[in-house]
Amino acid sequence: MPTYGDSRHLVAGGHGTFMSGDRPATLSYLRQIVAAAEHNGFESLLTPTGAWCEDALITSALLAESSDRIKFLVALRPGLMSPTLAAQMAATFQWQTGGRLLLNVVTGGESREQRAYGDFLDKEARYARADEFLDIVRGLWRSGEALTYRGDHLAVVDSVLARRPDPVPPIFFGGSSAAGIRVAARHADTYLTWGEPPAAVAEKLDRVRVAAAAHGRSPSFGIRLHVISRDTSEQAWAEADRLLAGIDPADVARVQASLTASESEGQRRMLDLHGGRTDSLEISPNLWAGVGLVRGGAGTALVGSHEEVADRIAEYAALGLSHFVLSGYPHLEESYHFGEGVLPVLARRGLRSTGEGRRETVSVPFATAEPAFARG
């Protein structure tokens, strides 16, 4: 969900850096994206968090009223509210929407942005606090008995919920550093990574598998990517060239200067893919790093014909990835390019999950199935 605004051009900023699209993120526009996502057969919508966008939970709650089936993957920063309050809010959202909440736990990768919220812990301590936060939240969801918990950063005494969520919201979690993987191993139902070349993604997923296995856990995996999918490869790359031509060099300099100072290991890996250069942006077949020149966080896009984009998704799926969080410019129009072009190809190949352990075999992308694809 582009809660910072949408555009026909790349929107500069993010990941602790101010960003704003020239198509405002009004409630009426976001409702169009919700309707398009439902119509095109997407399962859920990722709502981001940060000082650079609208509040995730409030926005998602407002949009839930205008939708029937779509789920909301709501980004939540564990250091900015009481874990009991977060557990209660999640339970309320589940009850009022009929179980359409998923939670994306974001520890906060930039100390300067966290300080703006009144949070003065360093990165390692933020991960330790996130670990405690999720211990408390899961404890409250698991049992109706009063919970007392005392950690190094968080504590609750005789905490209990009047209503527990049903179903319990799955926890999505990302983090490329050792501390991030350590927390993910204990708590993530789905581990999320940004879009790196397949070999790099495979190596990271293997590290998470080993760490999770030590706790007797086996999370699923997801990837966050942009997408430019067209009827032909030439059309798709022409669109990527148009987006690149529209980038203001001043925006590249501003955003790169900010992101170079990032404490996030994932952000460092994104920057290494292009090094601020524009002459070698196809870093793997159909994987374009141009978005990362001006955007923090997820900085790569799948670019190609519908068949080629499906090929790349199949390649990632073979690594064990089952959740694909996708976006484009503009989000509304790209949801139709992907929904009408790529999803039928995936259905024909048996790669489109119904969400119930079966495989969708029809070629209509907006029937009653719930594919594991999210707009973000």
mmCIF file of C-alpha atoms in Angstrom:
data_model
loop_
_atom_site.group_PDB
_atom_site.id
_atom_site.type_symbol
_atom_site.label_atom_id
_atom_site.label_comp_id
_atom_site.label_asym_id
_atom_site.label_seq_id
_atom_site.Cartn_x
_atom_site.Cartn_y
_atom_site.Cartn_z
ATOM 1 C CA MET A 1 0.000 0.000 0.000
ATOM 2 C CA PRO A 2 1.592 3.310 -1.046
ATOM 3 C CA THR A 3 0.596 5.175 2.116
ATOM 4 C CA TYR A 4 3.227 7.790 1.286
ATOM 5 C CA GLY A 5 1.627 8.525 -2.094
ATOM 6 C CA ASP A 6 1.836 6.873 -5.498
ATOM 7 C CA SER A 7 3.243 7.994 -8.841
ATOM 8 C CA ARG A 8 3.926 7.125 -12.466
ATOM 9 C CA HIS A 9 7.574 7.719 -11.560
ATOM 10 C CA LEU A 10 9.880 6.235 -8.933
ATOM 11 C CA VAL A 11 9.117 7.759 -5.532
ATOM 12 C CA ALA A 12 12.337 8.816 -3.816
ATOM 13 C CA GLY A 13 13.003 8.242 -0.127
ATOM 14 C CA GLY A 14 11.902 5.706 2.460
ATOM 15 C CA HIS A 15 13.724 3.690 5.139
ATOM 16 C CA GLY A 16 14.076 6.703 7.404
ATOM 17 C CA THR A 17 14.168 9.219 4.537
ATOM 18 C CA PHE A 18 11.197 11.432 3.655
ATOM 19 C CA MET A 19 9.236 10.347 0.572
ATOM 20 C CA SER A 20 6.025 11.504 -1.075
ATOM 21 C CA GLY A 21 4.333 10.551 -4.337
ATOM 22 C CA ASP A 22 2.558 13.034 -6.593
ATOM 23 C CA ARG A 23 -0.607 10.895 -6.458
ATOM 24 C CA PRO A 24 -1.718 11.497 -2.847
ATOM 25 C CA ALA A 25 -2.506 8.561 -0.567
ATOM 26 C CA THR A 26 -6.089 9.602 0.041
ATOM 27 C CA LEU A 27 -8.485 7.060 1.481
ATOM 28 C CA SER A 28 -10.462 7.061 -1.773
ATOM 29 C CA TYR A 29 -7.329 6.213 -3.793
ATOM 30 C CA LEU A 30 -6.180 3.508 -1.395
ATOM 31 C CA ARG A 31 -9.662 1.981 -1.611
ATOM 32 C CA GLN A 32 -9.157 1.680 -5.370
ATOM 33 C CA ILE A 33 -5.987 -0.309 -4.742
ATOM 34 C CA VAL A 34 -7.829 -2.557 -2.279
ATOM 35 C CA ALA A 35 -10.556 -3.196 -4.850
ATOM 36 C CA ALA A 36 -7.979 -3.868 -7.587
ATOM 37 C CA ALA A 37 -6.067 -6.287 -5.362
ATOM 38 C CA GLU A 38 -9.234 -8.220 -4.534
ATOM 39 C CA HIS A 39 -10.361 -8.222 -8.162
ATOM 40 C CA ASN A 40 -7.002 -9.480 -9.409
ATOM 41 C CA GLY A 41 -6.785 -12.302 -6.877
ATOM 42 C CA PHE A 42 -4.174 -11.077 -4.415
ATOM 43 C CA GLU A 43 -4.261 -12.515 -0.912
ATOM 44 C CA SER A 44 -3.185 -9.543 1.183
ATOM 45 C CA LEU A 45 -1.895 -5.978 1.283
ATOM 46 C CA LEU A 46 1.267 -4.866 3.081
ATOM 47 C CA THR A 47 0.853 -1.556 4.910
ATOM 48 C CA PRO A 48 4.292 -0.052 5.721
ATOM 49 C CA THR A 49 5.373 1.775 8.852
ATOM 50 C CA GLY A 50 7.641 4.767 9.378
ATOM 51 C CA ALA A 51 7.741 8.514 9.793
ATOM 52 C CA TRP A 52 7.585 8.820 5.998
ATOM 53 C CA CYS A 53 4.103 7.274 5.580
ATOM 54 C CA GLU A 54 0.660 7.234 7.150
ATOM 55 C CA ASP A 55 0.058 5.093 10.234
ATOM 56 C CA ALA A 56 -0.227 1.438 9.228
ATOM 57 C CA LEU A 57 -2.779 0.099 11.692
ATOM 58 C CA ILE A 58 -5.206 3.018 11.448
ATOM 59 C CA THR A 59 -5.044 3.004 7.650
ATOM 60 C CA SER A 60 -5.588 -0.767 7.472
ATOM 61 C CA ALA A 61 -8.528 -0.612 9.872
ATOM 62 C CA LEU A 62 -10.174 2.074 7.740
ATOM 63 C CA LEU A 63 -9.619 0.085 4.553
ATOM 64 C CA ALA A 64 -10.885 -3.177 6.016
ATOM 65 C CA GLU A 65 -14.380 -1.671 6.001
ATOM 66 C CA SER A 66 -14.237 -1.268 2.222
ATOM 67 C CA SER A 67 -13.159 -4.823 1.451
ATOM 68 C CA ASP A 68 -14.615 -8.306 1.715
ATOM 69 C CA ARG A 69 -11.780 -10.823 1.507
ATOM 70 C CA ILE A 70 -8.381 -9.138 1.346
ATOM 71 C CA LYS A 71 -6.068 -9.543 4.336
ATOM 72 C CA PHE A 72 -3.814 -6.831 5.752
ATOM 73 C CA LEU A 73 -0.139 -7.416 6.499
ATOM 74 C CA VAL A 74 0.291 -4.556 8.956
ATOM 75 C CA ALA A 75 3.810 -3.371 9.768
ATOM 76 C CA LEU A 76 4.340 -2.794 13.495
ATOM 77 C CA ARG A 77 7.323 -1.375 15.403
ATOM 78 C CA PRO A 78 7.631 -3.231 18.715
ATOM 79 C CA GLY A 79 9.420 -0.453 20.588
ATOM 80 C CA LEU A 80 6.756 2.190 20.103
ATOM 81 C CA MET A 81 3.872 0.727 22.081
ATOM 82 C CA SER A 82 3.114 -1.547 24.993
ATOM 83 C CA PRO A 83 3.185 -5.238 24.017
ATOM 84 C CA THR A 84 -0.113 -5.722 25.871
ATOM 85 C CA LEU A 85 -1.693 -2.925 23.852
ATOM 86 C CA ALA A 86 -0.330 -4.376 20.616
ATOM 87 C CA ALA A 87 -1.713 -7.818 21.503
ATOM 88 C CA GLN A 88 -5.088 -6.265 22.335
ATOM 89 C CA MET A 89 -5.218 -4.219 19.129
ATOM 90 C CA ALA A 90 -4.422 -7.309 17.073
ATOM 91 C CA ALA A 91 -7.183 -9.246 18.803
ATOM 92 C CA THR A 92 -9.664 -6.452 18.097
ATOM 93 C CA PHE A 93 -8.650 -6.276 14.438
ATOM 94 C CA GLN A 94 -9.053 -10.041 14.051
ATOM 95 C CA TRP A 95 -12.482 -10.034 15.677
ATOM 96 C CA GLN A 96 -13.836 -7.080 13.721
ATOM 97 C CA THR A 97 -12.500 -8.233 10.332
ATOM 98 C CA GLY A 98 -13.126 -11.953 10.632
ATOM 99 C CA GLY A 99 -9.447 -12.872 10.934
ATOM 100 C CA ARG A 100 -7.861 -10.765 8.194
ATOM 101 C CA LEU A 101 -4.766 -9.553 10.065
ATOM 102 C CA LEU A 102 -1.130 -10.546 9.541
ATOM 103 C CA LEU A 103 1.664 -8.717 11.383
ATOM 104 C CA ASN A 104 4.988 -7.606 9.910
ATOM 105 C CA VAL A 105 7.242 -6.854 12.891
ATOM 106 C CA VAL A 106 9.790 -4.116 12.058
ATOM 107 C CA THR A 107 12.455 -3.463 14.679
ATOM 108 C CA GLY A 108 13.551 -0.151 13.107
ATOM 109 C CA GLY A 109 16.851 -0.056 11.252
ATOM 110 C CA GLU A 110 17.702 3.619 11.658
ATOM 111 C CA SER A 111 18.555 5.107 15.063
ATOM 112 C CA ARG A 112 17.895 8.647 13.843
ATOM 113 C CA GLU A 113 14.329 7.748 12.898
ATOM 114 C CA GLN A 114 13.777 5.831 16.133
ATOM 115 C CA ARG A 115 14.970 8.818 18.158
ATOM 116 C CA ALA A 116 12.305 10.943 16.466
ATOM 117 C CA TYR A 117 9.787 8.602 18.101
ATOM 118 C CA GLY A 118 11.511 8.843 21.480
ATOM 119 C CA ASP A 119 13.329 5.510 21.188
ATOM 120 C CA PHE A 120 17.023 5.738 22.122
ATOM 121 C CA LEU A 121 18.116 2.094 22.076
ATOM 122 C CA ASP A 122 20.839 1.030 19.669
ATOM 123 C CA LYS A 123 20.276 -1.568 16.964
ATOM 124 C CA GLU A 124 21.337 -4.630 18.980
ATOM 125 C CA ALA A 125 19.186 -3.563 21.930
ATOM 126 C CA ARG A 126 16.212 -2.988 19.627
ATOM 127 C CA TYR A 127 16.422 -6.595 18.466
ATOM 128 C CA ALA A 128 16.685 -7.793 22.067
ATOM 129 C CA ARG A 129 13.618 -5.743 22.941
ATOM 130 C CA ALA A 130 11.744 -7.128 19.913
ATOM 131 C CA ASP A 131 12.490 -10.618 21.213
ATOM 132 C CA GLU A 132 10.945 -9.755 24.582
ATOM 133 C CA PHE A 133 8.031 -7.954 22.935
ATOM 134 C CA LEU A 134 7.119 -11.044 20.929
ATOM 135 C CA ASP A 135 7.525 -13.272 23.994
ATOM 136 C CA ILE A 136 4.884 -11.174 25.757
ATOM 137 C CA VAL A 137 2.530 -10.828 22.786
ATOM 138 C CA ARG A 138 2.607 -14.542 22.004
ATOM 139 C CA GLY A 139 2.176 -15.374 25.686
ATOM 140 C CA LEU A 140 -0.966 -13.238 25.866
ATOM 141 C CA TRP A 141 -2.345 -14.780 22.692
ATOM 142 C CA ARG A 142 -1.565 -18.302 23.837
ATOM 143 C CA SER A 143 -3.258 -18.339 27.231
ATOM 144 C CA GLY A 144 -6.120 -16.696 29.071
ATOM 145 C CA GLU A 145 -4.137 -16.828 32.300
ATOM 146 C CA ALA A 146 -2.552 -13.666 33.699
ATOM 147 C CA LEU A 147 0.999 -13.188 32.430
ATOM 148 C CA THR A 148 3.900 -11.740 34.402
ATOM 149 C CA TYR A 149 7.114 -11.186 32.461
ATOM 150 C CA ARG A 150 10.315 -9.362 33.324
ATOM 151 C CA GLY A 151 13.003 -8.819 30.707
ATOM 152 C CA ASP A 152 15.909 -6.451 30.279
ATOM 153 C CA HIS A 153 13.766 -3.985 28.321
ATOM 154 C CA LEU A 154 10.105 -4.868 28.889
ATOM 155 C CA ALA A 155 8.009 -6.072 31.793
ATOM 156 C CA VAL A 156 4.318 -6.726 32.459
ATOM 157 C CA VAL A 157 2.565 -7.832 35.652
ATOM 158 C CA ASP A 158 -0.686 -9.812 35.714
ATOM 159 C CA SER A 159 -1.382 -8.972 32.069
ATOM 160 C CA VAL A 160 -4.372 -10.658 30.447
ATOM 161 C CA LEU A 161 -6.572 -10.062 27.414
ATOM 162 C CA ALA A 162 -10.351 -9.996 27.572
ATOM 163 C CA ARG A 163 -10.364 -11.373 24.025
ATOM 164 C CA ARG A 164 -7.650 -13.401 22.377
ATOM 165 C CA PRO A 165 -7.279 -13.353 18.571
ATOM 166 C CA ASP A 166 -8.848 -16.134 16.570
ATOM 167 C CA PRO A 167 -7.000 -17.032 14.459
ATOM 168 C CA VAL A 168 -3.695 -15.901 15.925
ATOM 169 C CA PRO A 169 -2.097 -13.480 13.414
ATOM 170 C CA PRO A 170 0.974 -14.946 11.726
ATOM 171 C CA ILE A 171 4.197 -13.055 12.402
ATOM 172 C CA PHE A 172 6.272 -11.891 9.421
ATOM 173 C CA PHE A 173 9.798 -10.791 10.283
ATOM 174 C CA GLY A 174 12.867 -9.666 8.349
ATOM 175 C CA GLY A 175 16.467 -8.977 9.286
ATOM 176 C CA SER A 176 19.751 -9.843 7.600
ATOM 177 C CA SER A 177 22.086 -9.297 10.548
ATOM 178 C CA ALA A 178 22.981 -12.019 13.031
ATOM 179 C CA ALA A 179 20.711 -10.378 15.621
ATOM 180 C CA GLY A 180 17.837 -10.187 13.154
ATOM 181 C CA ILE A 181 18.139 -13.830 12.180
ATOM 182 C CA ARG A 182 18.361 -14.810 15.848
ATOM 183 C CA VAL A 183 15.004 -13.149 16.611
ATOM 184 C CA ALA A 184 13.439 -14.477 13.410
ATOM 185 C CA ALA A 185 14.512 -18.004 14.332
ATOM 186 C CA ARG A 186 12.520 -17.799 17.582
ATOM 187 C CA HIS A 187 9.421 -15.949 16.416
ATOM 188 C CA ALA A 188 8.891 -15.661 12.654
ATOM 189 C CA ASP A 189 6.112 -17.670 11.069
ATOM 190 C CA THR A 190 7.329 -16.215 7.781
ATOM 191 C CA TYR A 191 10.828 -14.819 7.265
ATOM 192 C CA LEU A 192 10.947 -11.958 4.739
ATOM 193 C CA THR A 193 13.903 -10.924 2.609
ATOM 194 C CA TRP A 194 14.389 -8.149 0.093
ATOM 195 C CA GLY A 195 14.921 -9.073 -3.556
ATOM 196 C CA GLU A 196 18.514 -10.126 -4.042
ATOM 197 C CA PRO A 197 19.796 -12.490 -6.771
ATOM 198 C CA PRO A 198 18.676 -16.082 -6.217
ATOM 199 C CA ALA A 199 22.053 -17.357 -4.998
ATOM 200 C CA ALA A 200 22.241 -14.662 -2.296
ATOM 201 C CA VAL A 201 18.655 -15.334 -1.252
ATOM 202 C CA ALA A 202 19.332 -19.076 -1.040
ATOM 203 C CA GLU A 203 22.337 -18.510 1.227
ATOM 204 C CA LYS A 204 20.333 -16.284 3.562
ATOM 205 C CA LEU A 205 17.398 -18.688 3.733
ATOM 206 C CA ASP A 206 19.756 -21.520 4.635
ATOM 207 C CA ARG A 207 21.097 -19.472 7.551
ATOM 208 C CA VAL A 208 17.568 -18.857 8.801
ATOM 209 C CA ARG A 209 16.648 -22.538 8.447
ATOM 210 C CA VAL A 210 19.627 -23.606 10.553
ATOM 211 C CA ALA A 211 18.918 -20.992 13.230
ATOM 212 C CA ALA A 212 15.206 -21.862 13.374
ATOM 213 C CA ALA A 213 15.867 -25.603 13.493
ATOM 214 C CA ALA A 214 17.808 -25.069 16.719
ATOM 215 C CA HIS A 215 14.492 -23.964 18.250
ATOM 216 C CA GLY A 216 12.528 -26.787 16.654
ATOM 217 C CA ARG A 217 10.908 -24.377 14.206
ATOM 218 C CA SER A 218 10.495 -24.312 10.421
ATOM 219 C CA PRO A 219 9.243 -20.938 9.129
ATOM 220 C CA SER A 220 7.960 -20.241 5.648
ATOM 221 C CA PHE A 221 9.731 -17.651 3.508
ATOM 222 C CA GLY A 222 8.757 -14.558 1.568
ATOM 223 C CA ILE A 223 10.404 -11.969 -0.660
ATOM 224 C CA ARG A 224 9.727 -8.265 -1.207
ATOM 225 C CA LEU A 225 10.071 -7.096 -4.814
ATOM 226 C CA HIS A 226 8.829 -4.455 -7.216
ATOM 227 C CA VAL A 227 7.608 -5.622 -10.601
ATOM 228 C CA ILE A 228 7.367 -4.282 -14.163
ATOM 229 C CA SER A 229 5.471 -6.880 -16.172
ATOM 230 C CA ARG A 230 4.287 -6.287 -19.748
ATOM 231 C CA ASP A 231 3.116 -8.272 -22.759
ATOM 232 C CA THR A 232 6.646 -8.271 -24.178
ATOM 233 C CA SER A 233 10.121 -8.001 -22.703
ATOM 234 C CA GLU A 234 10.808 -4.944 -24.859
ATOM 235 C CA GLN A 235 7.817 -3.107 -23.423
ATOM 236 C CA ALA A 236 8.854 -3.926 -19.864
ATOM 237 C CA TRP A 237 12.440 -2.737 -20.280
ATOM 238 C CA ALA A 238 11.233 0.382 -22.079
ATOM 239 C CA GLU A 239 9.189 1.159 -18.956
ATOM 240 C CA ALA A 240 12.219 0.561 -16.730
ATOM 241 C CA ASP A 241 14.219 2.928 -18.962
ATOM 242 C CA ARG A 242 11.447 5.534 -18.686
ATOM 243 C CA LEU A 243 11.496 5.306 -14.888
ATOM 244 C CA LEU A 244 15.293 5.589 -14.873
ATOM 245 C CA ALA A 245 15.222 8.613 -17.184
ATOM 246 C CA GLY A 246 12.789 10.346 -14.841
ATOM 247 C CA ILE A 247 15.112 10.138 -11.829
ATOM 248 C CA ASP A 248 16.453 13.462 -10.616
ATOM 249 C CA PRO A 249 20.228 13.137 -9.973
ATOM 250 C CA ALA A 250 19.715 15.328 -6.910
ATOM 251 C CA ASP A 251 17.329 12.717 -5.499
ATOM 252 C CA VAL A 252 19.896 9.975 -6.123
ATOM 253 C CA ALA A 253 22.556 11.953 -4.272
ATOM 254 C CA ARG A 254 20.212 12.815 -1.387
ATOM 255 C CA VAL A 255 18.873 9.309 -0.892
ATOM 256 C CA GLN A 256 22.210 7.540 -1.360
ATOM 257 C CA ALA A 257 23.876 9.843 1.178
ATOM 258 C CA SER A 258 21.177 8.979 3.690
ATOM 259 C CA LEU A 259 21.172 5.249 2.996
ATOM 260 C CA THR A 260 24.958 4.937 3.090
ATOM 261 C CA ALA A 261 24.752 5.879 6.769
ATOM 262 C CA SER A 262 22.139 3.176 7.418
ATOM 263 C CA GLU A 263 22.705 0.701 10.248
ATOM 264 C CA SER A 264 20.645 -1.939 8.443
ATOM 265 C CA GLU A 265 22.524 -4.947 7.086
ATOM 266 C CA GLY A 266 19.695 -5.532 4.607
ATOM 267 C CA GLN A 267 19.992 -1.954 3.364
ATOM 268 C CA ARG A 268 23.751 -2.347 2.954
ATOM 269 C CA ARG A 269 23.143 -5.437 0.832
ATOM 270 C CA MET A 270 20.675 -3.467 -1.300
ATOM 271 C CA LEU A 271 23.208 -0.670 -1.852
ATOM 272 C CA ASP A 272 25.919 -3.134 -2.831
ATOM 273 C CA LEU A 273 23.763 -4.339 -5.728
ATOM 274 C CA HIS A 274 24.184 -1.091 -7.685
ATOM 275 C CA GLY A 275 26.813 0.989 -5.850
ATOM 276 C CA GLY A 276 24.996 4.165 -6.854
ATOM 277 C CA ARG A 277 25.793 3.532 -10.540
ATOM 278 C CA THR A 278 23.304 3.460 -13.408
ATOM 279 C CA ASP A 279 25.320 1.558 -16.030
ATOM 280 C CA SER A 280 24.824 -2.019 -14.789
ATOM 281 C CA LEU A 281 21.429 -2.311 -13.125
ATOM 282 C CA GLU A 282 20.326 -5.756 -14.366
ATOM 283 C CA ILE A 283 22.093 -7.637 -11.586
ATOM 284 C CA SER A 284 20.569 -11.033 -12.428
ATOM 285 C CA PRO A 285 18.313 -12.119 -15.292
ATOM 286 C CA ASN A 286 15.216 -9.855 -15.172
ATOM 287 C CA LEU A 287 16.247 -8.445 -11.768
ATOM 288 C CA TRP A 288 16.692 -4.651 -11.954
ATOM 289 C CA ALA A 289 18.288 -2.593 -9.179
ATOM 290 C CA GLY A 290 17.169 0.799 -10.489
ATOM 291 C CA VAL A 291 14.525 1.318 -7.817
ATOM 292 C CA GLY A 292 17.199 1.268 -5.120
ATOM 293 C CA LEU A 293 18.892 4.341 -6.576
ATOM 294 C CA VAL A 294 16.215 6.538 -5.019
ATOM 295 C CA ARG A 295 14.288 4.293 -2.648
ATOM 296 C CA GLY A 296 15.326 2.831 0.671
ATOM 297 C CA GLY A 297 14.331 -0.674 1.645
ATOM 298 C CA ALA A 298 13.272 -2.969 -1.188
ATOM 299 C CA GLY A 299 15.269 -1.702 -4.163
ATOM 300 C CA THR A 300 14.899 -4.317 -6.898
ATOM 301 C CA ALA A 301 12.243 -5.100 -9.485
ATOM 302 C CA LEU A 302 11.406 -8.074 -11.671
ATOM 303 C CA VAL A 303 11.331 -6.725 -15.236
ATOM 304 C CA GLY A 304 10.184 -8.627 -18.289
ATOM 305 C CA SER A 305 7.343 -10.208 -20.170
ATOM 306 C CA HIS A 306 4.641 -11.934 -18.170
ATOM 307 C CA GLU A 307 6.252 -15.275 -18.967
ATOM 308 C CA GLU A 308 9.703 -14.050 -17.919
ATOM 309 C CA VAL A 309 8.414 -12.631 -14.640
ATOM 310 C CA ALA A 310 6.681 -15.957 -13.989
ATOM 311 C CA ASP A 311 9.998 -17.725 -14.747
ATOM 312 C CA ARG A 312 11.776 -15.666 -12.093
ATOM 313 C CA ILE A 313 9.014 -16.244 -9.535
ATOM 314 C CA ALA A 314 9.254 -19.971 -10.232
ATOM 315 C CA GLU A 315 13.020 -19.748 -9.696
ATOM 316 C CA TYR A 316 12.547 -18.091 -6.305
ATOM 317 C CA ALA A 317 9.767 -20.522 -5.409
ATOM 318 C CA ALA A 318 12.170 -23.402 -6.049
ATOM 319 C CA LEU A 319 14.362 -21.976 -3.274
ATOM 320 C CA GLY A 320 11.476 -22.344 -0.826
ATOM 321 C CA LEU A 321 9.844 -18.915 -1.109
ATOM 322 C CA SER A 322 6.054 -19.042 -0.925
ATOM 323 C CA HIS A 323 5.094 -15.406 -0.196
ATOM 324 C CA PHE A 324 5.705 -12.667 -2.766
ATOM 325 C CA VAL A 325 5.153 -9.060 -1.667
ATOM 326 C CA LEU A 326 4.970 -7.009 -4.851
ATOM 327 C CA SER A 327 4.491 -3.396 -5.913
ATOM 328 C CA GLY A 328 4.844 -1.231 -9.011
ATOM 329 C CA TYR A 329 4.564 2.303 -10.305
ATOM 330 C CA PRO A 330 1.779 3.141 -10.073
ATOM 331 C CA HIS A 331 0.564 0.427 -7.713
ATOM 332 C CA LEU A 332 -2.986 0.509 -9.058
ATOM 333 C CA GLU A 333 -2.114 -0.009 -12.710
ATOM 334 C CA GLU A 334 0.654 -2.532 -12.020
ATOM 335 C CA SER A 335 -1.764 -4.716 -10.037
ATOM 336 C CA TYR A 336 -3.690 -5.213 -13.290
ATOM 337 C CA HIS A 337 -0.578 -5.842 -15.394
ATOM 338 C CA PHE A 338 0.505 -8.552 -12.947
ATOM 339 C CA GLY A 339 -2.956 -9.898 -12.118
ATOM 340 C CA GLU A 340 -4.058 -10.245 -15.717
ATOM 341 C CA GLY A 341 -0.654 -11.151 -17.155
ATOM 342 C CA VAL A 342 1.409 -13.160 -14.660
ATOM 343 C CA LEU A 343 -1.087 -14.862 -12.361
ATOM 344 C CA PRO A 344 -2.694 -16.863 -15.216
ATOM 345 C CA VAL A 345 0.773 -18.095 -16.223
ATOM 346 C CA LEU A 346 1.495 -19.193 -12.657
ATOM 347 C CA ALA A 347 -1.888 -20.902 -12.492
ATOM 348 C CA ARG A 348 -1.160 -22.884 -15.661
ATOM 349 C CA ARG A 349 2.162 -23.965 -14.152
ATOM 350 C CA GLY A 350 0.556 -25.080 -10.893
ATOM 351 C CA LEU A 351 2.399 -22.412 -8.901
ATOM 352 C CA ARG A 352 -0.583 -20.481 -7.667
ATOM 353 C CA SER A 353 -1.606 -21.575 -4.162
ATOM 354 C CA THR A 354 -5.246 -21.532 -3.112
ATOM 355 C CA GLY A 355 -4.195 -20.993 0.510
ATOM 356 C CA GLU A 356 -5.680 -24.388 1.433
ATOM 357 C CA GLY A 357 -2.897 -26.728 0.407
ATOM 358 C CA ARG A 358 -4.313 -27.168 -3.122
ATOM 359 C CA ARG A 359 -3.097 -25.819 -6.443
ATOM 360 C CA GLU A 360 -5.222 -23.517 -8.575
ATOM 361 C CA THR A 361 -5.626 -24.941 -12.072
ATOM 362 C CA VAL A 362 -7.867 -22.378 -13.765
ATOM 363 C CA SER A 363 -6.372 -19.488 -15.720
ATOM 364 C CA VAL A 364 -8.666 -16.795 -14.297
ATOM 365 C CA PRO A 365 -6.661 -14.739 -11.793
ATOM 366 C CA PHE A 366 -9.589 -13.225 -9.920
ATOM 367 C CA ALA A 367 -11.769 -16.186 -9.029
ATOM 368 C CA THR A 368 -12.252 -17.416 -5.455
ATOM 369 C CA ALA A 369 -8.714 -18.600 -4.793
ATOM 370 C CA GLU A 370 -6.407 -16.894 -2.301
ATOM 371 C CA PRO A 371 -2.943 -16.824 -3.878
ATOM 372 C CA ALA A 372 -0.024 -16.051 -1.625
ATOM 373 C CA PHE A 373 0.758 -12.757 -3.323
ATOM 374 C CA ALA A 374 0.591 -9.393 -1.610
ATOM 375 C CA ARG A 375 0.595 -5.849 -2.828
ATOM 376 C CA GLY A 376 3.058 -3.746 -0.866
#
